[in-house]
Tab-separated table of C-alpha atoms in Angstrom:
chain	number	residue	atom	x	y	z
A	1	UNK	CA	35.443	-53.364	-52.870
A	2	UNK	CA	33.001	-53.955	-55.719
A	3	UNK	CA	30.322	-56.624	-56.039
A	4	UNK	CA	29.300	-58.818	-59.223
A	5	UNK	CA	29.032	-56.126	-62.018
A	6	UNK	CA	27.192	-57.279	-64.910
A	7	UNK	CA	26.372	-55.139	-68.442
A	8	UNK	CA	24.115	-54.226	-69.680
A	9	UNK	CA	21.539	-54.106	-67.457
A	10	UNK	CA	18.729	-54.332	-69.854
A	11	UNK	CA	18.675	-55.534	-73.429
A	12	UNK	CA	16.000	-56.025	-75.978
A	13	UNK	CA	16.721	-58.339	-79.431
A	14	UNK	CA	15.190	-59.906	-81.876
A	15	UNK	CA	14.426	-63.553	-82.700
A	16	UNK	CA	16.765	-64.826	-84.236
A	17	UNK	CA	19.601	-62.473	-83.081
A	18	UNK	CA	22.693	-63.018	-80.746
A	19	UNK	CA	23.310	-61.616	-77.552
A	20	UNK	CA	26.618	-61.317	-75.413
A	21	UNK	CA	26.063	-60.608	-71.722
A	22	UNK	CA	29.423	-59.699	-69.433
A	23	UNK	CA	30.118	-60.224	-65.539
A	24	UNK	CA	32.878	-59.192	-63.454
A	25	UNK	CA	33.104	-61.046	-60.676
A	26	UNK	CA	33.836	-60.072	-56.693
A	27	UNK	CA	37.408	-58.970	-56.550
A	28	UNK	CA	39.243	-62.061	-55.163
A	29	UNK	CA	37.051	-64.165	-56.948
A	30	UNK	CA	38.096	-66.811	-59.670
A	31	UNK	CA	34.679	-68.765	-60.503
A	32	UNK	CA	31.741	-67.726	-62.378
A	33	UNK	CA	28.674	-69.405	-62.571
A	34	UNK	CA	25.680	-68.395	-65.086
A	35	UNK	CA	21.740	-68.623	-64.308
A	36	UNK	CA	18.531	-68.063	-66.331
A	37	UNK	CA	15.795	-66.927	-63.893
A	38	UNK	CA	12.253	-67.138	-65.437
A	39	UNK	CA	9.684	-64.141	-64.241
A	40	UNK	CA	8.691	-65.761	-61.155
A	41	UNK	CA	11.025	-68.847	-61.117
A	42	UNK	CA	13.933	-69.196	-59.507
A	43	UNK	CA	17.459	-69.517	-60.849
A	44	UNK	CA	18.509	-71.965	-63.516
A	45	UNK	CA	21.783	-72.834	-63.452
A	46	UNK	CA	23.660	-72.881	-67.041
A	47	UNK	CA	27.070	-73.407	-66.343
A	48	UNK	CA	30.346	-72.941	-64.402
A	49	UNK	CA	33.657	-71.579	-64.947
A	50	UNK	CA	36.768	-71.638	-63.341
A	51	UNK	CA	40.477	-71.537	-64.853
A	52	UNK	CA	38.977	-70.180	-68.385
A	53	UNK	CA	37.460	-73.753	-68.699
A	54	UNK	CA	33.495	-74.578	-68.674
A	55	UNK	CA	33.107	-76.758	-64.943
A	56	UNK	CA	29.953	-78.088	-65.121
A	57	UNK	CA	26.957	-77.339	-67.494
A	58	UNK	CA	23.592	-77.191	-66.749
A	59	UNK	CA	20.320	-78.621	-69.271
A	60	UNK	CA	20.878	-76.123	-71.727
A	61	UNK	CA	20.892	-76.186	-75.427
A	62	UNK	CA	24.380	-75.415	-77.172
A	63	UNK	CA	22.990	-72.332	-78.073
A	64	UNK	CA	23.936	-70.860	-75.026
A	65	UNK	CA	27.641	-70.645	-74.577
A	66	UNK	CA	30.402	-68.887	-72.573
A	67	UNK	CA	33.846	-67.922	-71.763
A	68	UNK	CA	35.672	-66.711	-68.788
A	69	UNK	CA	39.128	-64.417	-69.363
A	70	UNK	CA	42.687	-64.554	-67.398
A	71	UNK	CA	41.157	-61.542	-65.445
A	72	UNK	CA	38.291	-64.264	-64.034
A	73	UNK	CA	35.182	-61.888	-66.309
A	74	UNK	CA	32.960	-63.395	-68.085
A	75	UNK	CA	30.730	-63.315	-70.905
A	76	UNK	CA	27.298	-65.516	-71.952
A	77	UNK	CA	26.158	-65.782	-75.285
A	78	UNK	CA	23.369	-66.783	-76.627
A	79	UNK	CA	22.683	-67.631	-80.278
A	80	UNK	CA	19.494	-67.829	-82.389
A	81	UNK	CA	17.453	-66.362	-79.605
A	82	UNK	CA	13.906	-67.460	-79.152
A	83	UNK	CA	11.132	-65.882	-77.242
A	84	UNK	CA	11.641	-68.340	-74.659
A	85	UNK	CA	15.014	-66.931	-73.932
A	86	UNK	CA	13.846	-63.777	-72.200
A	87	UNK	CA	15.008	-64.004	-68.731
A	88	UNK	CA	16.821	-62.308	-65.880
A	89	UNK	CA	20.746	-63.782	-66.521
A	90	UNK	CA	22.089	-63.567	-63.394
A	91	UNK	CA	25.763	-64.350	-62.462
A	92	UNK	CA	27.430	-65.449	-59.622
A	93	UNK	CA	31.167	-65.094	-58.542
A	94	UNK	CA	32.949	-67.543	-55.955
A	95	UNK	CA	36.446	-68.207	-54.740
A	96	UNK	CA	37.103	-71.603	-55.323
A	97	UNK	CA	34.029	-72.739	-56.143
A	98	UNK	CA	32.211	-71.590	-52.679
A	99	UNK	CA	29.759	-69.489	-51.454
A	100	UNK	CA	28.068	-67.790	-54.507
A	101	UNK	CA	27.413	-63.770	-54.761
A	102	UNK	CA	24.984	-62.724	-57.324
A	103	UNK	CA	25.544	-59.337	-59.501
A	104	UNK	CA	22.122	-57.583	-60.390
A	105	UNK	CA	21.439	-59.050	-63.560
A	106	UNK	CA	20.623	-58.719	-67.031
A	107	UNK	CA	17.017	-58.180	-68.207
A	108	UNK	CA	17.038	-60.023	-71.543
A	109	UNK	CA	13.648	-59.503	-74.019
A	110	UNK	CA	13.368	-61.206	-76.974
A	111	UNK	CA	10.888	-59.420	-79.008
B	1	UNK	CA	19.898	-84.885	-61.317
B	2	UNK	CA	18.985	-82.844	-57.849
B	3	UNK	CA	15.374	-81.541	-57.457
B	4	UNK	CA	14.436	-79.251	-54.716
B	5	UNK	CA	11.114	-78.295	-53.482
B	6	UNK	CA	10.275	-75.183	-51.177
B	7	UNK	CA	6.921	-74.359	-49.566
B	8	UNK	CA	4.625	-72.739	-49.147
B	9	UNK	CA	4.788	-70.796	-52.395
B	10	UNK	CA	3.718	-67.833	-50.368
B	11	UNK	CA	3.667	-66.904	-46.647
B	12	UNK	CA	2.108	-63.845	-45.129
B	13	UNK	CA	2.701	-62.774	-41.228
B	14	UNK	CA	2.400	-60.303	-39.141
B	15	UNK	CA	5.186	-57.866	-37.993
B	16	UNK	CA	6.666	-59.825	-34.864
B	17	UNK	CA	5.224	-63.066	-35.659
B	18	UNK	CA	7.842	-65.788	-36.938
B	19	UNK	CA	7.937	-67.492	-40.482
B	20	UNK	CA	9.561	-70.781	-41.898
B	21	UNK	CA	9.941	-71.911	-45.094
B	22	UNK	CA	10.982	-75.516	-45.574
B	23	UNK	CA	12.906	-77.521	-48.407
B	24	UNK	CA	13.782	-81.228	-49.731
B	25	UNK	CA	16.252	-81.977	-51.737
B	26	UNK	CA	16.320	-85.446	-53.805
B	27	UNK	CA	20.515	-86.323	-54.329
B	28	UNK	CA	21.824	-87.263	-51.006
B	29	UNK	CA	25.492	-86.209	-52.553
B	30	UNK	CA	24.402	-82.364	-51.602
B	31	UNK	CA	26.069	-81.205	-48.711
B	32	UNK	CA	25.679	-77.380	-49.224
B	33	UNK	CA	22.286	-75.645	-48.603
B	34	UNK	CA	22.249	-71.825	-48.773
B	35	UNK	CA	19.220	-69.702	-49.086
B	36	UNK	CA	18.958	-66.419	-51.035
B	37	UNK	CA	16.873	-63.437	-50.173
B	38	UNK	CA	15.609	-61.339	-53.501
B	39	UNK	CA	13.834	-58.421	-52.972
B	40	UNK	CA	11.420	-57.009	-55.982
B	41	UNK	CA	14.178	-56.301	-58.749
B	42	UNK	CA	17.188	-56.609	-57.274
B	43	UNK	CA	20.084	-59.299	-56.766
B	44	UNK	CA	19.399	-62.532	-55.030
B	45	UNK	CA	21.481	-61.907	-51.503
B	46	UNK	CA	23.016	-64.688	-49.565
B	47	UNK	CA	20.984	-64.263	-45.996
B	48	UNK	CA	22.743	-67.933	-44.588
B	49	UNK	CA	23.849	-71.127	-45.579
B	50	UNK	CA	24.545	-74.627	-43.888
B	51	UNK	CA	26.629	-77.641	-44.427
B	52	UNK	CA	25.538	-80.627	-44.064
B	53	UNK	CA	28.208	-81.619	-41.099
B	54	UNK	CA	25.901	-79.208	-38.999
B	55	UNK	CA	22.596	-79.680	-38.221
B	56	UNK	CA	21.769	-76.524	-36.962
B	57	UNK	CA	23.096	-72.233	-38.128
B	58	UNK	CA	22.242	-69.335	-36.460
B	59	UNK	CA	22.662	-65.525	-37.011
B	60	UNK	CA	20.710	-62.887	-35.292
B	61	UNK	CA	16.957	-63.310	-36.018
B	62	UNK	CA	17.581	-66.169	-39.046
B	63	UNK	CA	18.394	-69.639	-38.243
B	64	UNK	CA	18.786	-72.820	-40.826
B	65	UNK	CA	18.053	-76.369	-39.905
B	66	UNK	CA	19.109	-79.417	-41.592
B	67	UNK	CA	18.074	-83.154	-41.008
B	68	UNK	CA	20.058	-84.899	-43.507
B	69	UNK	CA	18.421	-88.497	-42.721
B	70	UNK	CA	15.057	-86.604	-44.382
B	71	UNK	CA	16.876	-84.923	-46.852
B	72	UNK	CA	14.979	-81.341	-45.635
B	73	UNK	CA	16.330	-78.238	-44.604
B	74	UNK	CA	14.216	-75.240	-43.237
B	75	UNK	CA	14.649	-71.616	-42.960
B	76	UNK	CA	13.342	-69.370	-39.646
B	77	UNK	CA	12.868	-66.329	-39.148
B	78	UNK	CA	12.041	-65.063	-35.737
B	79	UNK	CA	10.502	-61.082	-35.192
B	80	UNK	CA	9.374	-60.059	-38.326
B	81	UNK	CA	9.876	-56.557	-39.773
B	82	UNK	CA	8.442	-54.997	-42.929
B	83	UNK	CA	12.051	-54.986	-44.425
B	84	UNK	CA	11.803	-59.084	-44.164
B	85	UNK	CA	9.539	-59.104	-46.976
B	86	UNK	CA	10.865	-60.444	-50.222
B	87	UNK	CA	10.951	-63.620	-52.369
B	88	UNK	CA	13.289	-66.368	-50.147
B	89	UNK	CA	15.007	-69.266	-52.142
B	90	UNK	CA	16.699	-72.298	-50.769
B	91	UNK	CA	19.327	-74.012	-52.948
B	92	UNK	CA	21.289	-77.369	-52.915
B	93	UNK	CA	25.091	-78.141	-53.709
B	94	UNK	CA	27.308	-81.001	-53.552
B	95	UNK	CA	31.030	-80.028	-53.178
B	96	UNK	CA	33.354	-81.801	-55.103
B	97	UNK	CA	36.382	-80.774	-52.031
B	98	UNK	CA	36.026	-77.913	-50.879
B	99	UNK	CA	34.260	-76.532	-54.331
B	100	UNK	CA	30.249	-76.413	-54.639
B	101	UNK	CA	29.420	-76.841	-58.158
B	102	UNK	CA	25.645	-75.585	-59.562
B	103	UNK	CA	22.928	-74.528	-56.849
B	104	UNK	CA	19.708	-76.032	-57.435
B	105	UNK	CA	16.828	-73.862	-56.346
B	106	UNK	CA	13.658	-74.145	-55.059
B	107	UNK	CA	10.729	-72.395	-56.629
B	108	UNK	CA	11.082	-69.347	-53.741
B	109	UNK	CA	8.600	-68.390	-51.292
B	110	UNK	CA	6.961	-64.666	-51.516
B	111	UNK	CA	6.892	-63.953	-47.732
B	112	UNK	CA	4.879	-60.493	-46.897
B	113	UNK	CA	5.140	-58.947	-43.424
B	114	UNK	CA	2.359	-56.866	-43.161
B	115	UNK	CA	3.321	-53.717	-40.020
């Protein structure tokens, strides 16, 4: 039974650039949520899905946005990146909305 | 919105020795409190988590405590092993049903068990 896969695991851009991250959640599982983690920080949450439809958001610029497909994956996306954007993206995967499994990440450098 | 705090910032014991790491949390709507192990670049790892219809969780060597009147929740850890060191996060939810929206996190703990 796999865990939260999430690709790539590393990624370096450009200012300015866009970015699309991707999760697969726990098998069984049918909510995703997103978080920013900041060397040293811990998790930010960005926002929720569940049913292809963004739950809940998190203080994040519209910048950042997202989708989830009939399959329950997900992708991030992040437009205009600024330096400030590197981060660890981490997503989690839920049934129903409960307890929350993290996949490994994505390293994100914005150079 | 909710704000969590989690000290200390850093915690170092010896192997054996016990360690707790305590939270607050600000929104009295939470009613979910998990906490996340994360060793050095890997995946933050569910370890135990408590709702707040129980004031006390325990498995093996980790228990949870909650006092919901004081809006705090605390993490133990009793006989310490080398393999216990990591960076520990506590988190808050409020369930809307039976569905926890975003986790809130503290700003983790870096707790070292030194053999």
């Amino acid at each position: 039974d796999a865990g939260v896969t999430q690709s790539p695991t590393h990624l370096i851009k450009t200012r300015g650039q866009q970015v699309t991250l991707r999760c697969s959640p726990k098998s069984g599982h049918d909510t995703v949520s997103w978080y920013q983690q900041a060397l040293g920080q811990g998790p930010q949450f960005i926002f929720q899905y569940y049913e292809e439809e963004e739950r809940q958001r998190g203080n994040f610029p519209d910048r950042f946005s997202g989708h989830q497909f009939p399959n329950y994956s997900s992708e991030l996306n992040v437009n205009a990146l600024l330096l400030g954007d590197s981060a660890l993206y981490l997503c989690a995967s839920s049934s129903h909305g409960r307890r929350a499994f993290f996949g490994q990440g994505t390293r994100l450098t914005v150079v | 919105g909710e704000n969590v705090e989690q000290h200390p910032s850093t915690l170092s014991v010896q192997e054996g020795d016990s360690a707790v790491i305590k939270c607050t949390y600000s929104d009295s709507a939470s009613n979910y409190f998990p906490w996340y192990k994360q060793e050095l670049g890997k995946r933050p790892q569910l370890i135990i988590d408590i709702r707040s219809n129980v004031g006390e969780k325990k498995d093996q060597r980790i228990a949870v405590t909650l006092n919901k009147t004081a809006k705090h929740f605390s993490l133990h850890i009793t006989e310490t092993q080398p393999e216990d060191s990591a960076v520990y996060f506590c988190a808050a939810a409020s369930a809307g049903g039976t569905s926890y929206g975003k986790l809130t996190f503290g700003q983790g703990t870096i707790l070292t068990v030194h053999p």
